[in-house]
RNA sequence: GCCCCUGUAGCUCAGCGGAUAGAGCAUCGGCUUCCGGAGCCGUGUGCGCAGGUUCGAUUCCUGCCAGGGGCGCCA
């Protein structure tokens, strides 16, 4: 049993012994300050009122009973602060953790089974095929892929989907813009004015339909840059395909039968106000054309039949659509809780200190492919996943590419490469690792060593929380802290060398194997590569040679 | 006017209702007998404002202020 559970059980036992309510949730936390022990509980604070005692007095009561119960694994119990009960454990539990990590390996450490194979569809990016992806799409792309990776590691069966709006007003405008360029006319005022329109127009083979060709051109561009970012979709779901299959008309009938729609002013409306929306929304315009909403509802119906849970990643400018989509889903009898819409806030791109506006319509955009080309896929992914999607992000291309020493991704990858380098050296000097059962891990006593094992122990919880909250930046944060701990270890503790006792070398080698596993798990979840080596760029020598 | 996100150190950001609120960068000062110095150690300033809930609030609730985004028979 996990140490944590056994301590919790001990606490419950103690509560029973005092005649207190043992059915309450016992919170056992790792104190932020390591001087406060290995584990800490606030149970005395939580129950003090009911017990009609001062928290510290109750804590001391509980401590007294615990001391009669506890096993030799616990070396001390203390009451501290306003009434926390702190547990100090024998270090042996950490060595057990290290064995578990190394035994599990990077494929299995922090792999959770909670999903139990249930199906999840993660839909993300879903940009219109009317032009290249821009830097803002990169955030949703990296976020969505990382969320999919988290869900996979937690045992869900995940499909990555890209919804393609390959028909409708915007597509027509796009095609018209291309056609105008081809024939040397001005692009329509409400058309697309990006410079890529001219470039693409020059590529169109004579006689090809600009809409059909343009869609393929855009999709090719999307796939290419996403592939560069190491993102592969399981399916590209076409809106047009639902016209052909009749799914859209079918959805319209279903809404009608559910009494969720009505006719007014020649249009068909969704009664979304019955589900907290400000106003009802148009499904079919008076000219007979669908709005964006109706096909998307049809798509969501399709997804709901294929998966238990849906995760959508939308940009901040689409947040207003959440209510109406959930209204549609609910009015058709589905539980809206099965649909989880995550909204990514805007990305403000900077270059040379100047803000670059990200608007596809003005033509003044920075394409995602430029970002990837400029900073590289690893730095791009890591940077997009550096912070919570709830905050507006400032992505400084200069910072991420030019000044590498300020770039966290290199810090983390370098920690990995250093260990790899040490292991290569070990191989060269003929070091032979013993089977783990023959290694005395209790040689690991340095605080630099112990902190690493504690972090490795935390990783499964971090993965669980990041999955629960769909927040991959928590993995990024863990990685940065773990890398810092590793650099600290590397600085203070040598693994190889004549002055290091052979048994300590063996123990530290195991620790480094565990560290590699932690880094690999974390970097894999972010979709960032773990390089075995990375050499400093040749620094251009300063002028003159003194 | 309504809806969503944000407001924490000079800057960029972490912070699952708890103890002395943390990192990176920037500043300043140290560390080359080193498995890779892209490293390590030290150095100080902060929770937008006001209420509420709570034993305890940066965290939850309400209001206000500020910034960003959205409110179309566009997507």
Coordinates of C-alpha atoms (C1' of nucleotides) in Angstrom, one line a residue:
Chain A
X1 CA 0.0 0.0 0.0
X2 CA 1.1 3.5 -0.7
X3 CA 2.5 5.3 2.4
X4 CA 0.0 8.0 2.0
X5 CA -3.0 5.6 2.3
X6 CA -1.5 3.9 5.3
X7 CA -1.0 7.1 7.1
X8 CA -4.6 8.1 6.3
X9 CA -5.8 4.9 7.7
X10 CA -3.8 5.4 10.8
X11 CA -5.4 8.8 11.2
X12 CA -8.9 7.4 10.8
X13 CA -8.1 4.8 13.4
X14 CA -7.0 7.5 15.8
X15 CA -10.2 9.5 15.2
X16 CA -12.3 6.4 16.0
X17 CA -10.2 5.9 19.1
X18 CA -11.2 9.4 20.2
X19 CA -14.8 8.8 19.3
X20 CA -14.7 11.4 16.5
X21 CA -16.3 11.2 13.1
X22 CA -13.9 9.1 11.0
X23 CA -16.0 9.2 7.9
X24 CA -14.7 12.7 6.9
X25 CA -12.2 13.1 4.1
X26 CA -8.7 13.0 5.6
X27 CA -6.5 15.4 3.8
X28 CA -2.9 14.5 3.8
X29 CA -0.6 17.0 2.1
X30 CA 3.0 17.4 1.4
X31 CA 4.0 20.5 3.3
X32 CA 5.5 23.2 1.1
X33 CA 8.3 23.6 3.7
X34 CA 10.2 20.3 4.1
X35 CA 10.9 21.2 7.7
X36 CA 7.3 20.5 8.3
X37 CA 7.8 16.8 7.7
X38 CA 7.1 14.5 4.9
X39 CA 3.3 14.6 5.3
X40 CA 0.9 16.8 7.1
X41 CA -2.8 16.8 7.9
X42 CA -5.2 19.6 8.8
X43 CA -7.7 17.2 10.3
X44 CA -7.5 18.8 13.8
X45 CA -8.3 22.2 12.3
X46 CA -11.2 20.8 10.4
X47 CA -12.8 18.9 13.3
X48 CA -12.0 21.3 16.1
X49 CA -15.3 23.1 16.0
X50 CA -17.3 19.9 16.1
X51 CA -15.2 18.5 18.9
X52 CA -15.5 21.7 20.7
X53 CA -11.8 22.0 21.3
X54 CA -9.1 24.4 20.4
X55 CA -7.4 23.0 17.2
X56 CA -4.0 22.6 18.8
X57 CA -5.5 20.7 21.8
X58 CA -7.3 18.4 19.5
X59 CA -4.2 17.9 17.4
X60 CA -2.3 16.9 20.6
X61 CA -5.1 14.5 21.5
X62 CA -4.9 12.9 18.1
X63 CA -1.1 12.8 18.2
X64 CA -1.3 11.0 21.6
X65 CA -3.5 8.3 20.1
X66 CA -1.4 8.1 17.0
X67 CA 1.8 7.5 19.0
X68 CA 0.2 4.3 20.4
X69 CA -0.7 3.1 16.9
X70 CA 2.1 4.1 14.6
X71 CA 4.6 1.8 12.9
X72 CA 8.3 2.0 12.7
X73 CA 8.1 3.7 9.3
X74 CA 7.1 6.9 11.0
X75 CA 10.0 8.4 12.9
X76 CA 8.2 11.3 14.5
X77 CA 4.8 13.1 14.8
X78 CA 4.6 16.7 15.7
X79 CA 1.9 19.3 16.2
X80 CA 2.8 22.6 14.6
X81 CA 1.4 26.0 13.6
X82 CA -2.3 26.5 14.2
X83 CA -2.9 22.7 14.6
X84 CA -1.3 20.8 11.8
X85 CA -0.1 17.3 12.6
X86 CA 3.1 16.6 10.8
X87 CA 4.5 13.2 10.1
X88 CA 8.2 12.5 9.7
X89 CA 9.0 9.3 7.9
X90 CA 12.0 7.1 7.8
X91 CA 13.8 7.6 4.5
X92 CA 13.3 4.0 3.5
X93 CA 10.0 4.9 1.9
X94 CA 11.8 7.1 -0.6
X95 CA 14.1 4.3 -1.6
X96 CA 11.0 2.2 -2.2
X97 CA 9.6 4.9 -4.4
X98 CA 12.8 5.0 -6.5
X99 CA 12.7 1.3 -7.0
X100 CA 9.1 1.7 -8.1
X101 CA 10.0 4.4 -10.6
X102 CA 12.9 2.5 -12.2
X103 CA 10.8 -0.7 -12.3
X104 CA 7.9 1.1 -14.0
X105 CA 10.1 2.9 -16.5
X106 CA 9.0 5.9 -18.6
X107 CA 6.2 3.9 -20.2
X108 CA 4.5 3.1 -16.9
X109 CA 5.5 5.6 -14.2
X110 CA 2.7 8.1 -13.7
X111 CA 0.5 6.2 -16.0
X112 CA -3.0 6.2 -14.5
X113 CA -5.8 3.8 -15.3
X114 CA -8.8 6.0 -14.3
X115 CA -10.0 6.4 -17.9
X116 CA -10.5 2.7 -18.2
X117 CA -10.4 2.9 -21.9
X118 CA -13.5 5.1 -22.3
X119 CA -13.6 7.1 -25.5
X120 CA -12.8 10.8 -25.6
X121 CA -12.7 13.0 -28.7
X122 CA -10.5 16.0 -28.4
X123 CA -11.3 18.5 -31.1
X124 CA -8.9 21.3 -31.6
X125 CA -7.5 23.8 -34.0
X126 CA -10.4 23.4 -36.5
X127 CA -9.3 26.5 -38.4
X128 CA -11.1 27.4 -41.6
X129 CA -9.4 26.1 -44.7
X130 CA -9.2 29.7 -46.0
X131 CA -5.5 30.4 -45.2
X132 CA -2.5 29.3 -43.3
X133 CA -2.6 28.8 -39.5
X134 CA -1.3 31.7 -37.6
X135 CA 0.7 32.0 -34.4
X136 CA -2.5 32.2 -32.3
X137 CA -3.6 28.8 -33.6
X138 CA -0.3 27.4 -32.3
X139 CA -1.5 27.7 -28.7
X140 CA -4.7 25.7 -29.3
X141 CA -2.8 23.2 -31.3
X142 CA -0.1 22.5 -28.7
X143 CA -2.6 22.7 -25.9
X144 CA -5.1 20.3 -27.5
X145 CA -2.4 17.8 -28.4
X146 CA -1.0 17.9 -24.9
X147 CA -4.4 17.4 -23.3
X148 CA -4.8 14.4 -25.6
X149 CA -1.5 13.0 -24.4
X150 CA -2.6 13.6 -20.7
X151 CA -5.9 11.8 -21.3
X152 CA -4.1 8.9 -23.0
X153 CA -1.7 8.5 -20.1
X154 CA -4.7 8.5 -17.8
X155 CA -6.1 5.5 -19.6
X156 CA -8.6 7.1 -22.0
X157 CA -8.9 6.1 -25.5
X158 CA -8.4 9.4 -27.3
X159 CA -9.1 10.5 -30.9
X160 CA -7.8 13.9 -32.1
X161 CA -10.1 15.6 -34.5
X162 CA -9.9 18.6 -36.7
X163 CA -13.3 20.0 -37.9
X164 CA -13.0 21.4 -41.4
X165 CA -15.5 24.2 -42.3
X166 CA -15.1 23.5 -46.0
X167 CA -18.2 25.2 -47.2
X168 CA -20.3 28.3 -46.5
X169 CA -19.8 32.0 -46.7
X170 CA -16.2 32.1 -45.6
X171 CA -15.2 29.5 -48.1
X172 CA -17.0 31.3 -50.9
X173 CA -15.3 34.5 -50.0
X174 CA -12.0 32.7 -50.0
X175 CA -12.6 31.2 -53.4
X176 CA -13.8 34.5 -54.7
X177 CA -10.6 36.1 -53.5
X178 CA -8.4 33.5 -55.2
X179 CA -10.4 33.8 -58.4
X180 CA -10.1 37.6 -58.3
X181 CA -6.3 37.3 -58.0
X182 CA -6.1 34.8 -60.8
X183 CA -8.0 37.0 -63.2
X184 CA -6.2 40.1 -62.1
X185 CA -9.3 41.8 -60.5
X186 CA -9.3 43.4 -57.0
X187 CA -10.1 41.1 -54.1
X188 CA -13.6 41.7 -52.9
X189 CA -13.7 44.1 -50.0
X190 CA -15.0 41.5 -47.6
X191 CA -12.7 38.8 -49.0
X192 CA -9.3 37.7 -47.9
X193 CA -6.5 40.1 -48.3
X194 CA -3.5 38.2 -47.0
X195 CA -0.4 38.1 -49.1
X196 CA -0.7 34.3 -49.2
X197 CA -3.8 34.8 -51.5
X198 CA -1.6 36.2 -54.2
X199 CA 1.0 33.5 -53.8
X200 CA -1.6 30.7 -53.8
X201 CA -3.4 32.2 -56.7
X202 CA -0.3 31.9 -58.8
X203 CA -0.1 28.2 -58.0
X204 CA -3.6 27.3 -59.2
X205 CA -3.5 25.1 -62.3
X206 CA -5.6 26.6 -65.1
X207 CA -9.2 25.5 -65.0
X208 CA -9.2 24.2 -61.4
X209 CA -12.0 25.2 -59.2
X210 CA -10.5 27.8 -56.8
X211 CA -12.7 26.5 -53.9
X212 CA -11.8 22.9 -54.3
X213 CA -8.2 23.7 -55.0
X214 CA -8.0 26.3 -52.3
X215 CA -9.3 24.0 -49.6
X216 CA -6.7 21.4 -50.5
X217 CA -4.0 24.0 -50.5
X218 CA -5.0 25.2 -47.0
X219 CA -5.3 21.7 -45.6
X220 CA -1.9 20.8 -47.0
X221 CA -0.4 23.8 -45.3
X222 CA -2.2 23.0 -42.0
X223 CA -1.0 19.4 -42.0
X224 CA 2.5 20.4 -42.8
X225 CA 3.0 22.8 -40.0
X226 CA 1.1 20.6 -37.5
X227 CA 3.3 17.8 -38.5
X228 CA 6.3 19.9 -37.9
X229 CA 5.0 20.5 -34.4
X230 CA 4.7 16.7 -34.0
X231 CA 0.9 16.9 -34.0
X232 CA -1.0 14.2 -36.0
X233 CA -4.8 14.2 -36.2
X234 CA -6.8 10.9 -36.3
X235 CA -9.4 12.5 -38.4
X236 CA -10.2 15.6 -40.4
X237 CA -14.0 15.9 -40.2
X238 CA -15.4 17.7 -43.2
X239 CA -18.6 19.8 -43.0
X240 CA -19.3 19.1 -46.6
X241 CA -19.4 15.4 -45.9
X242 CA -22.4 16.0 -43.6
X243 CA -24.3 17.8 -46.4
X244 CA -23.7 14.7 -48.6
X245 CA -24.6 12.2 -45.9
X246 CA -27.8 14.2 -45.0
X247 CA -26.6 14.5 -41.4
X248 CA -27.3 18.2 -41.3
X249 CA -30.9 17.9 -42.5
X250 CA -31.4 15.1 -40.1
X251 CA -30.2 17.2 -37.2
X252 CA -32.5 20.0 -38.3
X253 CA -35.4 17.5 -38.2
X254 CA -34.4 16.2 -34.8
X255 CA -34.3 19.7 -33.4
X256 CA -37.7 20.4 -34.9
X257 CA -39.1 17.1 -33.4
X258 CA -37.7 18.0 -30.0
X259 CA -39.5 21.3 -30.3
X260 CA -36.2 23.0 -29.9
X261 CA -36.6 25.2 -33.0
X262 CA -39.1 27.4 -34.7
X263 CA -39.6 29.6 -37.9
X264 CA -39.5 33.4 -37.8
X265 CA -38.8 36.0 -40.5
X266 CA -38.2 33.2 -43.0
X267 CA -35.4 31.7 -40.9
X268 CA -35.1 28.7 -38.6
X269 CA -34.2 29.5 -35.0
X270 CA -32.8 27.5 -32.1
X271 CA -34.6 28.1 -28.8
X272 CA -31.4 28.6 -27.0
X273 CA -32.9 31.1 -24.5
X274 CA -34.5 28.1 -22.9
X275 CA -31.0 27.2 -21.8
X276 CA -29.6 30.5 -20.5
X277 CA -28.7 32.1 -23.8
X278 CA -29.3 35.8 -24.3
X279 CA -31.2 35.3 -27.4
X280 CA -32.3 32.6 -29.8
X281 CA -29.9 31.7 -32.5
X282 CA -30.4 31.3 -36.2
X283 CA -29.8 27.7 -37.6
X284 CA -31.0 28.3 -41.2
X285 CA -30.9 31.8 -42.7
X286 CA -33.8 33.2 -44.6
X287 CA -31.9 32.6 -47.9
X288 CA -31.8 28.9 -47.0
X289 CA -28.1 28.8 -46.2
X290 CA -27.0 27.2 -42.9
X291 CA -25.3 29.3 -40.3
X292 CA -22.1 28.0 -38.7
X293 CA -24.1 26.7 -35.8
X294 CA -26.3 24.0 -37.5
X295 CA -23.5 22.0 -39.1
X296 CA -21.5 22.2 -36.0
X297 CA -24.4 20.9 -34.0
X298 CA -24.7 18.0 -36.4
X299 CA -21.0 17.4 -36.0
X300 CA -21.3 17.3 -32.2
X301 CA -24.2 14.8 -32.5
X302 CA -21.9 12.6 -34.5
X303 CA -19.2 12.9 -31.9
X304 CA -21.6 12.1 -29.1
X305 CA -22.4 8.8 -30.7
X306 CA -18.8 7.9 -31.0
X307 CA -17.4 8.9 -27.6
X308 CA -18.5 9.2 -24.0
X309 CA -16.8 12.5 -23.5
X310 CA -16.0 15.4 -25.8
X311 CA -13.3 18.0 -25.2
X312 CA -13.3 21.0 -27.5
X313 CA -10.5 23.6 -27.6
X314 CA -11.8 26.9 -28.8
X315 CA -10.2 30.3 -29.1
X316 CA -11.4 33.1 -26.9
X317 CA -13.3 34.7 -29.7
X318 CA -15.6 31.7 -29.8
X319 CA -16.6 31.7 -26.1
X320 CA -20.0 33.0 -26.9
X321 CA -20.8 29.8 -28.8
X322 CA -20.5 27.6 -25.7
X323 CA -23.9 28.4 -24.4
X324 CA -25.7 27.8 -27.7
X325 CA -23.9 24.6 -28.5
X326 CA -24.7 23.2 -25.1
X327 CA -28.3 24.3 -25.5
X328 CA -28.5 22.4 -28.8
X329 CA -26.9 19.3 -27.3
X330 CA -29.2 19.4 -24.2
X331 CA -32.3 20.1 -26.2
X332 CA -31.6 16.9 -28.2
X333 CA -31.5 14.9 -24.9
X334 CA -27.8 14.7 -24.3
X335 CA -26.2 15.6 -21.0
X336 CA -24.2 18.8 -21.7
X337 CA -21.7 17.7 -19.1
X338 CA -20.3 15.3 -21.6
X339 CA -19.1 18.3 -23.6
X340 CA -16.2 20.2 -22.1
X341 CA -15.2 23.3 -23.9
X342 CA -11.8 24.7 -23.1
X343 CA -11.1 28.3 -24.2
X344 CA -7.6 29.5 -24.9
X345 CA -7.0 33.2 -24.4
X346 CA -5.3 35.3 -27.0
X347 CA -1.6 35.2 -28.0
X348 CA 0.1 38.5 -28.4
X349 CA 3.1 37.9 -30.5
X350 CA 6.1 40.2 -30.2
X351 CA 9.1 40.6 -32.3
X352 CA 11.8 43.1 -31.7
X353 CA 9.6 44.5 -28.9
X354 CA 6.8 45.3 -31.3
X355 CA 3.4 43.8 -31.0
X356 CA 2.3 41.9 -34.1
X357 CA -1.4 41.9 -34.7
X358 CA -2.9 38.5 -35.4
X359 CA -5.8 39.1 -37.7
X360 CA -6.4 36.8 -40.7
X361 CA -8.6 39.4 -42.4
X362 CA -6.1 42.2 -42.5
X363 CA -3.4 40.1 -44.1
X364 CA -1.0 41.3 -41.4
X365 CA -0.3 37.9 -39.8
X366 CA 2.5 35.9 -38.5
X367 CA 2.1 32.4 -39.8
X368 CA 2.6 29.5 -37.4
X369 CA 5.1 28.0 -39.8
X370 CA 7.2 31.1 -39.4
X371 CA 7.1 30.7 -35.6
X372 CA 8.1 27.1 -35.8
X373 CA 10.8 27.8 -38.3
X374 CA 12.2 30.6 -36.2
X375 CA 12.2 29.0 -32.7
X376 CA 12.0 25.3 -33.5
X377 CA 9.2 22.9 -32.7
X378 CA 10.4 22.1 -29.1
X379 CA 10.7 25.7 -28.0
X380 CA 7.4 26.5 -29.7
X381 CA 5.5 23.7 -27.9
X382 CA 7.2 24.3 -24.6
X383 CA 6.5 28.1 -24.8
X384 CA 2.9 27.7 -25.7
X385 CA 2.5 25.3 -22.8
X386 CA 4.4 27.5 -20.3
X387 CA 1.3 29.0 -18.7
X388 CA -2.3 28.5 -18.1
X389 CA -4.6 28.9 -21.2
X390 CA -6.7 31.3 -19.1
X391 CA -4.1 34.1 -19.3
X392 CA -3.4 36.2 -22.4
X393 CA 0.0 35.0 -23.5
X394 CA 2.9 37.2 -24.7
X395 CA 5.0 35.1 -27.0
X396 CA 8.2 36.9 -27.6
X397 CA 10.0 35.4 -30.6
X398 CA 13.2 37.1 -29.8
X399 CA 13.2 35.7 -26.3
X400 CA 12.4 32.2 -27.3
X401 CA 14.8 32.0 -30.2
X402 CA 17.6 34.5 -30.0
X403 CA 18.5 34.6 -26.3
X404 CA 18.7 30.9 -25.6
X405 CA 19.8 31.3 -22.0
X406 CA 16.5 32.8 -21.1
X407 CA 14.6 29.9 -22.6
X408 CA 13.2 27.3 -20.2
X409 CA 13.0 24.6 -22.7
X410 CA 16.7 24.4 -23.1
X411 CA 17.1 24.4 -19.3
X412 CA 15.0 21.3 -19.1
X413 CA 16.4 19.5 -22.2
X414 CA 19.9 20.3 -21.0
X415 CA 19.2 18.6 -17.7
X416 CA 18.3 15.5 -19.7
X417 CA 21.3 15.8 -22.0
X418 CA 23.7 16.1 -19.0
X419 CA 22.5 12.9 -17.5
X420 CA 22.7 11.1 -20.8
X421 CA 26.2 12.5 -21.2
X422 CA 27.2 11.2 -17.8
X423 CA 25.8 7.8 -18.6
X424 CA 27.7 7.7 -21.8
X425 CA 30.8 8.5 -19.9
X426 CA 30.0 5.7 -17.4
X427 CA 29.8 3.3 -20.3
X428 CA 33.2 4.5 -21.6
X429 CA 34.9 4.0 -18.3
X430 CA 33.5 0.5 -18.0
X431 CA 31.0 1.2 -15.2
X432 CA 28.7 -1.8 -14.7
X433 CA 25.5 -1.2 -13.0
X434 CA 24.4 -3.9 -10.5
X435 CA 20.9 -5.3 -10.4
X436 CA 18.8 -2.9 -8.4
X437 CA 18.1 -5.5 -5.7
X438 CA 21.8 -5.6 -4.9
X439 CA 22.2 -1.8 -4.6
X440 CA 22.1 -0.1 -1.3
X441 CA 19.9 2.9 -1.9
X442 CA 20.3 4.1 1.6
X443 CA 23.6 5.5 0.5
X444 CA 21.4 8.3 -0.9
X445 CA 21.3 10.8 2.0
X446 CA 22.1 14.1 0.4
X447 CA 19.2 16.6 0.4
X448 CA 19.9 17.1 -3.4
X449 CA 19.2 13.4 -3.8
X450 CA 16.2 13.1 -1.6
X451 CA 14.4 16.1 -3.2
X452 CA 14.6 14.4 -6.5
X453 CA 12.9 11.2 -5.3
X454 CA 10.2 13.3 -3.6
X455 CA 9.5 15.0 -6.9
X456 CA 9.4 11.7 -8.8
X457 CA 6.9 10.5 -6.2
X458 CA 4.8 13.6 -6.8
X459 CA 4.6 13.1 -10.6
X460 CA 1.7 10.7 -10.7
X461 CA -0.4 13.2 -8.7
X462 CA 0.7 16.1 -10.9
X463 CA -0.3 14.1 -14.0
X464 CA -3.7 13.2 -12.4
X465 CA -4.4 16.8 -11.5
X466 CA -3.2 18.2 -14.9
X467 CA -5.6 15.6 -16.5
X468 CA -8.5 16.4 -14.2
X469 CA -8.1 20.2 -14.8
X470 CA -7.0 19.8 -18.5
X471 CA -4.0 21.9 -17.6
X472 CA -0.8 20.7 -19.2
X473 CA 1.1 23.8 -17.9
X474 CA 1.2 22.0 -14.6
X475 CA 3.5 19.5 -16.2
X476 CA 5.7 22.3 -17.6
X477 CA 5.9 23.7 -14.1
X478 CA 6.9 20.4 -12.6
X479 CA 9.5 19.9 -15.3
X480 CA 11.1 23.2 -14.7
X481 CA 11.3 22.6 -11.0
X482 CA 12.6 19.1 -11.4
X483 CA 15.2 20.3 -13.9
X484 CA 16.3 22.9 -11.4
X485 CA 16.7 20.2 -8.7
X486 CA 18.6 18.1 -11.2
X487 CA 21.1 20.8 -12.0
X488 CA 21.5 21.4 -8.3
X489 CA 22.2 17.7 -7.8
X490 CA 24.6 17.6 -10.7
X491 CA 26.5 20.5 -9.2
X492 CA 26.9 19.1 -5.7
X493 CA 26.9 15.3 -6.2
X494 CA 29.1 13.4 -8.6
X495 CA 28.1 10.0 -9.8
X496 CA 31.3 8.9 -11.3
X497 CA 34.9 9.3 -10.2
X498 CA 37.6 7.6 -8.1
X499 CA 36.8 9.7 -5.1
X500 CA 33.2 8.4 -5.1
X501 CA 32.6 5.2 -3.2
X502 CA 31.5 2.4 -5.7
X503 CA 28.3 1.7 -3.7
X504 CA 27.4 5.4 -3.8
X505 CA 28.0 5.5 -7.6
X506 CA 25.7 2.5 -8.0
X507 CA 23.0 4.2 -5.9
X508 CA 23.3 7.5 -7.7
X509 CA 23.2 5.8 -11.1
X510 CA 19.8 4.3 -10.1
X511 CA 18.7 7.8 -9.1
X512 CA 19.7 9.2 -12.4
X513 CA 17.8 6.4 -14.2
X514 CA 14.8 7.5 -12.2
X515 CA 15.4 11.1 -13.1
X516 CA 15.6 10.3 -16.8
X517 CA 12.2 8.6 -16.5
X518 CA 10.7 11.6 -14.8
X519 CA 12.0 13.9 -17.5
X520 CA 10.9 11.6 -20.3
X521 CA 7.4 11.3 -18.9
X522 CA 7.0 15.1 -18.6
X523 CA 8.5 16.0 -21.9
X524 CA 6.5 13.3 -23.7
X525 CA 3.3 14.8 -22.2
X526 CA 4.2 18.1 -23.6
X527 CA 5.3 16.6 -26.9
X528 CA 8.8 18.0 -26.5
X529 CA 11.8 15.8 -27.5
X530 CA 14.3 14.5 -25.0
X531 CA 17.6 15.0 -26.7
X532 CA 20.5 12.7 -25.8
X533 CA 22.9 15.5 -26.5
X534 CA 22.7 19.2 -27.3
X535 CA 25.7 21.2 -28.0
X536 CA 26.1 24.9 -27.5
X537 CA 25.9 26.8 -30.7
X538 CA 29.3 27.9 -31.8
X539 CA 29.6 31.4 -30.3
X540 CA 30.9 33.9 -32.7
X541 CA 34.2 35.1 -31.4
X542 CA 34.3 38.7 -30.4
X543 CA 36.2 41.0 -32.6
X544 CA 39.9 41.2 -32.1
X545 CA 41.9 38.6 -30.2
X546 CA 43.3 40.9 -27.5
Chain B
rG1 C1' -25.6 47.3 -21.2
rC2 C1' -24.7 41.8 -21.1
rC3 C1' -21.2 37.4 -21.2
rC4 C1' -16.0 35.2 -20.8
rC5 C1' -10.7 35.6 -19.2
rU6 C1' -7.1 38.3 -16.4
rG7 C1' -5.1 41.6 -12.3
rU8 C1' 0.6 38.2 -7.5
rA9 C1' 8.2 41.0 -7.4
rG10 C1' 11.0 45.9 -12.2
rC11 C1' 9.3 42.2 -16.5
rU12 C1' 7.1 37.1 -17.8
rC13 C1' 4.5 33.8 -14.9
rA14 C1' 3.5 29.5 -10.8
rG15 C1' 0.6 28.9 -6.5
rC16 C1' -5.0 21.5 -5.6
rG17 C1' -9.1 26.8 1.4
rG18 C1' -3.8 26.4 5.3
rA19 C1' 2.1 27.3 8.2
rU20 C1' 7.3 32.3 6.6
rA21 C1' 3.1 33.5 -1.0
rG22 C1' 7.3 31.0 -5.0
rA23 C1' 10.3 30.4 -10.1
rG24 C1' 12.7 32.4 -14.5
rC25 C1' 14.6 36.9 -16.5
rA26 C1' 16.6 41.6 -15.1
rU27 C1' 20.1 44.0 -10.8
rC28 C1' 24.2 43.2 -7.6
rG29 C1' 27.9 39.8 -5.4
rG30 C1' 30.3 34.9 -5.2
rC31 C1' 31.7 29.6 -7.3
rU32 C1' 36.7 26.7 -13.2
rU33 C1' 40.9 20.5 -9.2
rC34 C1' 33.6 20.1 -12.6
rC35 C1' 30.4 13.0 -15.2
rG36 C1' 29.0 19.3 -20.4
rG37 C1' 29.5 26.5 -16.7
rA38 C1' 23.1 26.5 -21.5
rG39 C1' 25.3 25.2 -14.6
rC40 C1' 25.4 26.3 -9.0
rC41 C1' 25.0 29.6 -4.5
rG42 C1' 23.7 34.3 -2.3
rU43 C1' 21.0 39.3 -2.7
rG44 C1' 14.5 42.3 -2.2
rU45 C1' 10.4 44.1 -3.5
rG46 C1' 4.4 41.8 -4.2
rC47 C1' -1.4 39.2 -3.7
rG48 C1' -6.0 45.9 -7.8
rC49 C1' -9.9 48.0 -4.0
rA50 C1' -14.0 47.0 -0.5
rG51 C1' -17.2 43.7 1.8
rG52 C1' -18.8 38.5 2.9
rU53 C1' -18.3 33.0 4.0
rU54 C1' -14.6 30.3 7.1
rC55 C1' -11.0 28.3 12.9
rG56 C1' -8.1 30.2 8.6
rA57 C1' -8.9 33.6 2.0
rU58 C1' -3.9 35.1 -3.0
rU59 C1' -7.4 30.9 -3.5
rC60 C1' -14.5 30.6 -2.7
rC61 C1' -18.9 34.4 -3.1
rU62 C1' -20.7 39.7 -4.1
rG63 C1' -19.7 44.7 -5.6
rC64 C1' -16.3 48.2 -7.7
rC65 C1' -11.8 49.6 -10.5
rA66 C1' -8.4 48.4 -14.6
rG67 C1' -6.8 45.5 -19.1
rG68 C1' -8.0 41.8 -23.0
rG69 C1' -11.8 39.2 -25.8
rG70 C1' -16.9 38.4 -27.4
rC71 C1' -22.1 40.0 -28.0
rG72 C1' -24.1 38.9 -36.7
rC73 C1' -29.5 35.6 -40.7
rC74 C1' -20.0 35.9 -40.3
rA75 C1' -16.9 31.8 -38.9

